[in-house]
Coordinates of C-alpha atoms and ligand atoms in Angstrom, one line a residue:
X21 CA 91.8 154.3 134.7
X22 CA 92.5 153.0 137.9
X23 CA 90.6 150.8 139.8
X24 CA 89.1 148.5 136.5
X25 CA 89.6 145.1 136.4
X26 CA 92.8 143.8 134.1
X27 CA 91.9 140.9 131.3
X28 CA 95.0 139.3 129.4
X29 CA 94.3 137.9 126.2
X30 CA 96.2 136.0 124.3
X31 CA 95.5 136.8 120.4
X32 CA 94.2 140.1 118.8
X33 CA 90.1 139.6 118.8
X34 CA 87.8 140.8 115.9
X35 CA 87.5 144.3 116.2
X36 CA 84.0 144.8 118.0
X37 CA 85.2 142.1 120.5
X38 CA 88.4 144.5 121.2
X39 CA 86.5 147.7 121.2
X40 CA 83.6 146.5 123.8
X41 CA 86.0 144.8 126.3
X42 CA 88.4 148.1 125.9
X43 CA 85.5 149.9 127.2
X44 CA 85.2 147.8 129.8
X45 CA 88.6 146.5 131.3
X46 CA 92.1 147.5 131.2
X47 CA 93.2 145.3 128.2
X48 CA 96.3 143.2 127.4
X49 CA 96.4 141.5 124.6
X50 CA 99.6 139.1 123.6
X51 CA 99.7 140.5 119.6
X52 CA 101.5 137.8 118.1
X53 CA 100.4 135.3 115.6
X54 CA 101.5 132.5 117.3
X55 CA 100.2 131.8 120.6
X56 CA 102.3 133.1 123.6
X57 CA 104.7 130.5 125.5
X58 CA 103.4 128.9 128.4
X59 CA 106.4 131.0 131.0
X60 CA 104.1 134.2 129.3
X61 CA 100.7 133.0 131.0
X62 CA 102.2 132.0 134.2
X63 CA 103.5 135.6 134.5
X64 CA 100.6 136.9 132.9
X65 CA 98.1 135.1 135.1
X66 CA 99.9 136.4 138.4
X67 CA 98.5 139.8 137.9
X68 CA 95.1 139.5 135.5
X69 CA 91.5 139.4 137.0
X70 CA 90.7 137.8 133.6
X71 CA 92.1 135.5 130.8
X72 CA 90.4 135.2 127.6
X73 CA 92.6 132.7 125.7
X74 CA 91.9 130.2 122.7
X75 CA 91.9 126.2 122.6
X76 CA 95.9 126.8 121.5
X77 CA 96.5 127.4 125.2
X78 CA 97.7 125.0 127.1
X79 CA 96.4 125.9 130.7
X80 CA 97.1 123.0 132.6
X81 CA 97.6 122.8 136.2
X82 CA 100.9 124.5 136.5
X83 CA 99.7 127.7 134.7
X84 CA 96.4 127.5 136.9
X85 CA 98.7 126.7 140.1
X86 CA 101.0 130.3 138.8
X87 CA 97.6 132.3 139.1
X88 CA 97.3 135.1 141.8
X89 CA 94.3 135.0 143.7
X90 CA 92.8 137.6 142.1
X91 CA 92.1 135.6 138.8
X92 CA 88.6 135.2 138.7
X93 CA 87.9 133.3 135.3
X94 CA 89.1 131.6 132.2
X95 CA 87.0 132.7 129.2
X96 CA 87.8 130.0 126.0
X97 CA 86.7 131.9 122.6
X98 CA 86.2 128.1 121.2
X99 CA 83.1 125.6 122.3
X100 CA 85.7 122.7 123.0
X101 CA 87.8 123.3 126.4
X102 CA 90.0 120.3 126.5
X103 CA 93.0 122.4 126.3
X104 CA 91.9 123.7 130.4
X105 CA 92.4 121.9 133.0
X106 CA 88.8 122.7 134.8
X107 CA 89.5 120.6 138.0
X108 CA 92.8 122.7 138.5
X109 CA 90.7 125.6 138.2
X110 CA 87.6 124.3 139.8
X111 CA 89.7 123.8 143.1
X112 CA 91.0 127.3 142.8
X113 CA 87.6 129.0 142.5
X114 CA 88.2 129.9 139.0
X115 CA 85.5 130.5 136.2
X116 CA 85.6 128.4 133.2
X117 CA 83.4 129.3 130.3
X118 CA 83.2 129.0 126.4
X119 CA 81.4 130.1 123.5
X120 CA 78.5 127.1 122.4
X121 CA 76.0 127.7 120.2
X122 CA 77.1 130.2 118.0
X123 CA 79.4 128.3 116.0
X124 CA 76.7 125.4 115.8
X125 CA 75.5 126.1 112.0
X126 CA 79.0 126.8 110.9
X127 CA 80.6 124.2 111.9
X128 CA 78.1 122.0 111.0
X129 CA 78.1 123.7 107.4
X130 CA 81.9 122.8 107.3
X131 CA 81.4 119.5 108.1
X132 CA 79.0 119.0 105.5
X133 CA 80.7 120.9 102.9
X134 CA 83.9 118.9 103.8
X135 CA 81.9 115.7 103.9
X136 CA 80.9 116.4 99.8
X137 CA 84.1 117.4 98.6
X138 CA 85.7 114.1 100.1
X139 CA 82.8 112.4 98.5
X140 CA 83.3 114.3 94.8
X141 CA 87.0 114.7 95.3
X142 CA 86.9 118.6 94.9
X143 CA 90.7 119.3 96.9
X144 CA 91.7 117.0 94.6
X145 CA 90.2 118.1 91.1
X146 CA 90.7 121.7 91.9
X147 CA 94.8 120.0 92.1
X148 CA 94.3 118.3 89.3
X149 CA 93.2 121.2 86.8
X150 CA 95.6 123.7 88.3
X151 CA 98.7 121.3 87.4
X152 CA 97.8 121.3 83.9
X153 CA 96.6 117.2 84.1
X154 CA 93.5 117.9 82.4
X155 CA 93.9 116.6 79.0
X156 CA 91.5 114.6 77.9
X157 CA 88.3 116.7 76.8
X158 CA 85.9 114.9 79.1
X159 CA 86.6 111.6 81.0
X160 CA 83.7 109.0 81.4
X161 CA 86.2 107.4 84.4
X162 CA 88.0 110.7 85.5
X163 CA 88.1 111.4 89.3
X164 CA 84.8 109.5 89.8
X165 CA 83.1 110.2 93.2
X166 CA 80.7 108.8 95.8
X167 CA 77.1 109.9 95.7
X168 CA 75.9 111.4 98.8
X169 CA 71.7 111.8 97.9
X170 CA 70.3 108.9 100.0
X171 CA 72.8 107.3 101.7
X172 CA 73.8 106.4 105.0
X173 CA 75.7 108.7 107.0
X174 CA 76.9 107.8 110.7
X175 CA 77.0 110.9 112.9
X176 CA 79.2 109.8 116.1
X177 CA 77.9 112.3 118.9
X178 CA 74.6 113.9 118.4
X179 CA 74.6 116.8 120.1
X180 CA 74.5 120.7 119.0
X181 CA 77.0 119.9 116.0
X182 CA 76.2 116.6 115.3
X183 CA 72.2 117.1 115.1
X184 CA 72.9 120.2 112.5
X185 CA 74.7 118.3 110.4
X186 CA 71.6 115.7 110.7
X187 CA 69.7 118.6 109.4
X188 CA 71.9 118.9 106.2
X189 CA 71.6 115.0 105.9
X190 CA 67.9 114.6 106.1
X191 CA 68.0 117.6 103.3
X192 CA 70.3 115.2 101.3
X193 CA 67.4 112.4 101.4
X194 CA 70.4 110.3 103.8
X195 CA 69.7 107.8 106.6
X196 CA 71.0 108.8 109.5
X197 CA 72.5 107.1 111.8
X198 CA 73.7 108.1 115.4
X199 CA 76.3 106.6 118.5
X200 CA 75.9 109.0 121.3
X201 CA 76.3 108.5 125.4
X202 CA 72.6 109.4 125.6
X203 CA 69.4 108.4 123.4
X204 CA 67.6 111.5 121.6
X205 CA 64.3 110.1 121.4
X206 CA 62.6 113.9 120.4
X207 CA 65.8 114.4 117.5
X208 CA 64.9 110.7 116.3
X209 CA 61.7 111.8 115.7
X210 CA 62.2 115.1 114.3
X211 CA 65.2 113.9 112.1
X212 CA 64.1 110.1 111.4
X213 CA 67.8 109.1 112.6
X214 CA 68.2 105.8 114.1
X215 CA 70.0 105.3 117.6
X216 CA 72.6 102.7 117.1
X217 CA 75.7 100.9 118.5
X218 CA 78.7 102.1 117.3
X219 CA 79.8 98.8 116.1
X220 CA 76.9 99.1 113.3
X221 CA 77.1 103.0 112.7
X222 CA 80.6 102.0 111.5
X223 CA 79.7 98.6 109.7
X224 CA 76.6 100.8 107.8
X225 CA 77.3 104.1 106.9
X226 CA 78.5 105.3 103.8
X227 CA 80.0 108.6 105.8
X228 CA 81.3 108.5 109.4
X229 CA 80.9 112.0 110.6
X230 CA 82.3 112.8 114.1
X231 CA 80.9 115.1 116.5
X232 CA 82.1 114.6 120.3
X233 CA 84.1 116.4 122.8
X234 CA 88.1 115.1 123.3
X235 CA 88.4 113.5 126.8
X236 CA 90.0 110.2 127.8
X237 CA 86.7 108.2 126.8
X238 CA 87.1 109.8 123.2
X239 CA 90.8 110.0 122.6
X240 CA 91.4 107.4 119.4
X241 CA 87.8 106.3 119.3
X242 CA 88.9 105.6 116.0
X243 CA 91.6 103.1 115.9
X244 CA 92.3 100.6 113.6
X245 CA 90.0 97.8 115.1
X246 CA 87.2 100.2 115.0
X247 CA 88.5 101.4 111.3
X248 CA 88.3 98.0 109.9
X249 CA 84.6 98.0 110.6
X250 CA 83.7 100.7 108.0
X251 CA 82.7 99.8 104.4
X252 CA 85.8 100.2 101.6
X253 CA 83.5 103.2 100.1
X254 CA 83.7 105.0 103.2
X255 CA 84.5 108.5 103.6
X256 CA 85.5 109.9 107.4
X257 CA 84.9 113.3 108.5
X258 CA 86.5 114.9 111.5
X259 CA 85.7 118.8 112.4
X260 CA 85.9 117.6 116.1
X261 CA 89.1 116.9 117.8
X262 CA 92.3 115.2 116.1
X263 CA 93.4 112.7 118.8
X264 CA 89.4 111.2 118.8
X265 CA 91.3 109.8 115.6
X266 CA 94.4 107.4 115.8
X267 CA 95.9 109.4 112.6
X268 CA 99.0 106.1 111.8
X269 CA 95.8 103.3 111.8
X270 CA 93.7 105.9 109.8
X271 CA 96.9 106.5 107.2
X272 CA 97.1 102.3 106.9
X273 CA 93.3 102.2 106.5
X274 CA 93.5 104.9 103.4
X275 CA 96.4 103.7 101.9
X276 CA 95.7 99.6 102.2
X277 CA 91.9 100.5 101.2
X278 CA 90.3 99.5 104.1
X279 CA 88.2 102.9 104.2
X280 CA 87.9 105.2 100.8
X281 CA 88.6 108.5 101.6
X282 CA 89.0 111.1 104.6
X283 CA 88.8 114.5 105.3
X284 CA 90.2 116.3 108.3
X285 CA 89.9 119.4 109.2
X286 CA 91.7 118.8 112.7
X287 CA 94.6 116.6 113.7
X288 CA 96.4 115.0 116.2
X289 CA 99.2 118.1 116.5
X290 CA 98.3 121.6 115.4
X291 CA 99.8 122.8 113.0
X292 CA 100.3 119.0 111.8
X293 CA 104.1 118.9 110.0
X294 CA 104.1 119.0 106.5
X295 CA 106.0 115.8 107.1
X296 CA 102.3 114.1 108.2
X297 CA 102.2 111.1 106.1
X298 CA 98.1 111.5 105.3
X299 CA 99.2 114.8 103.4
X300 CA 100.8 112.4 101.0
X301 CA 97.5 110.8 100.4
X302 CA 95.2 111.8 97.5
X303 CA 92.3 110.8 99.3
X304 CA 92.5 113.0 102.6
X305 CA 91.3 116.6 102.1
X306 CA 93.0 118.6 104.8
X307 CA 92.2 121.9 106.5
X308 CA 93.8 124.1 109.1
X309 CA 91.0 123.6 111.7
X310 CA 88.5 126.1 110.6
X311 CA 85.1 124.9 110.5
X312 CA 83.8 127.3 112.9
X313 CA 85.9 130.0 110.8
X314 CA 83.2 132.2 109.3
X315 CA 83.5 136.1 109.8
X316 CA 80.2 136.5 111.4
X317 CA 80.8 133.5 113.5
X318 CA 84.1 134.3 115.0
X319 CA 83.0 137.8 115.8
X320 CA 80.2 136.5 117.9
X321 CA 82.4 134.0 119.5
X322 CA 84.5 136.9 120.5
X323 CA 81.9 138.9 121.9
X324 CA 80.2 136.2 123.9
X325 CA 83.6 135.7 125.3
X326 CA 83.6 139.0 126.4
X327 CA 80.2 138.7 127.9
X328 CA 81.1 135.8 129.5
X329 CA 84.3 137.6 131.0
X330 CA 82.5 140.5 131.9
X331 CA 79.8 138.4 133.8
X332 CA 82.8 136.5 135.8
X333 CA 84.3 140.3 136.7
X334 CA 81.1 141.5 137.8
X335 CA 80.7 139.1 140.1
X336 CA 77.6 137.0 138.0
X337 CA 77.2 133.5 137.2
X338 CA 78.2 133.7 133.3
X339 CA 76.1 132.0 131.1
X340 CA 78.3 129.5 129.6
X341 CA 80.0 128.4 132.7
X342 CA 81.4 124.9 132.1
X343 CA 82.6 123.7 135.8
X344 CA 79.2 124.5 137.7
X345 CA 81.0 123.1 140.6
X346 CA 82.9 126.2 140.9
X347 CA 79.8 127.8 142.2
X348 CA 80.2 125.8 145.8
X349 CA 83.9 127.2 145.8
X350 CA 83.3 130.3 145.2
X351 CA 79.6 131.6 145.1
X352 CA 78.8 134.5 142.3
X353 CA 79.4 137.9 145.2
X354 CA 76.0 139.5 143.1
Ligands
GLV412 C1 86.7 124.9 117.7 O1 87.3 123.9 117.4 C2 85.9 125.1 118.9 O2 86.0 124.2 119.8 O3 85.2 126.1 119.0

């Protein structure tokens, strides 16, 4: 049809995702597994109205600077957008939005259910009956655990994620503890968490559970210094993003026993090699980044992707904008 607004995306999306923005736009969708090569989206971006891409895309400065003038917005189906480079875009009037909200309780389910089977060492007994190991009828001492009822858990950002795994703790009889930028007097209340320094979230908690954007202020929060803080029993969860984590001072903390156990569901590189020392490590429990990965929940990340796209085309502020400043650039035209 001529005359309709061109999107690119990058990856096939679930099928009501595809089917709503077919209706709407002229679609081109990069149908690979893998995502496409950066020369793809600079020639790409030179003729769409619209990207919708996922946090596997670079877009940096170069790909923004490749952009024709007729791109209007970049619509992230993920709720972290460190992987766009919003002042590039900002500068050139270009929309930035992404998909909160919607993946709050699954990720936060993730996190939790990650956060127990670290603690009861379920990757690793599931291993451990599959290669024939289990021998001895039942084991007084075999593959003994932490307990998670009623203790401490340190939730490093406290924001959508981080308070709905607060939820699950308080349902888990824990004390919660919290590190965030800002205080959250009305969640302190509701949750009987306790604001503290991050010095003494580290020093007290039984499980460190992180929860904050990657940015420059984030990237290896968790070094060594601040892994040699954390009790021996320890167990650190990280659903956020890898490089909040310095991954060689977290492998010395497992292995030397500084901290008990870890489990990551995102790393430093993605796909991390199977050469990645920490796989080596009985006590990390790894996954491929998908703690938002629920059907329902990707679906709907998909479609408010498209809604956000759709707002951007139509000439409306969309409702997950993340660089508000774009507004002064280039006011919505409706
Ligand atoms: C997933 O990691 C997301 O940011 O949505």
């Amino acid at each position: 049809m001529p005359g309709r607004k061109k999107v690119y995306v990058t990856r096939e999306l679930p099928e009501k995702a595809m089917e709503t923005l077919e209706s709407r736009f002229e679609v081109e969708v990069w149908r690979d597994e893998m995502p496409p090569p950066k020369s793809i989206l600079m020639e790409k971006v030179k003729q769409a109205d619209g990207l919708i891409c996922l946090l596997t895309e670079k877009i940096d400065r170069e790909v923004i600077e490749a952009a024709g003038p007729q791109l209007l917005g970049i619509s992230q189906v993920a709720v972290g957008f460190d992987n766009i480079d919003l002042e590039a875009a900002t500068e050139k009037g270009i929309y930035v939005t992404n998909t909160p909200g919607v993946l709050t309780e699954t990720t936060a389910d993730y996190a939790f259910a990650l956060l127990m089977a670290v603690a009861r060492r379920i990757a690793e007994a599931d291993r451990y009956v599959k290669a024939g190991r289990w021998r001895v009828p039942w084991g007084l001492m075999m593959l003994l655990g932490q307990d998670v009822w009623g203790k401490t858990i340190g939730i490093i950002g406290m924001g959508r994620i981080g308070s709905a795994v607060a939820r699950r703790a308080k349902g888990m009889n824990m004390r919660i503890l919290y590190y965030d930028l800002v205080r959250r007097e009305k969640l302190e209340k509701e949750l009987d968490a306790e604001y503290v320094d991050l010095e003494t979230l580290l020093r007290e908690s039984d499980f460190v559970t992180i929860h904050v954007p990657l940015s420059p202020s984030t990237r290896h929060l968790i070094n060594e210094e601040r892994l040699r803080l954390m009790k021996r029993t320890a167990c650190l969860i990280n659903t956020s993003r890898g490089p909040v984590v310095d991954e060689k001072a977290l492998y010395k903390a497992l292995k030397e026993g500084w901290i008990w156990a870890a489990g990551l569901d995102v790393w430093e590189e993605e796909p991390t090699s199977p050469d990645n020392p920490l796989l080596k490590l009985d006590n990390v429990t790894a996954s491929p980044h998908i703690a938002s990965g629920s059907i329902e929940t990707r679906t709907k990340m998909a479609l408010m992707a498209v809604e956000n796209m759709t707002a951007i085309l139509e000439g409306r502020v969309p409702p997950n904008l993340v660089n508000r400043e774009v507004l002064k650039v280039r006011p919505p035209s409706s």
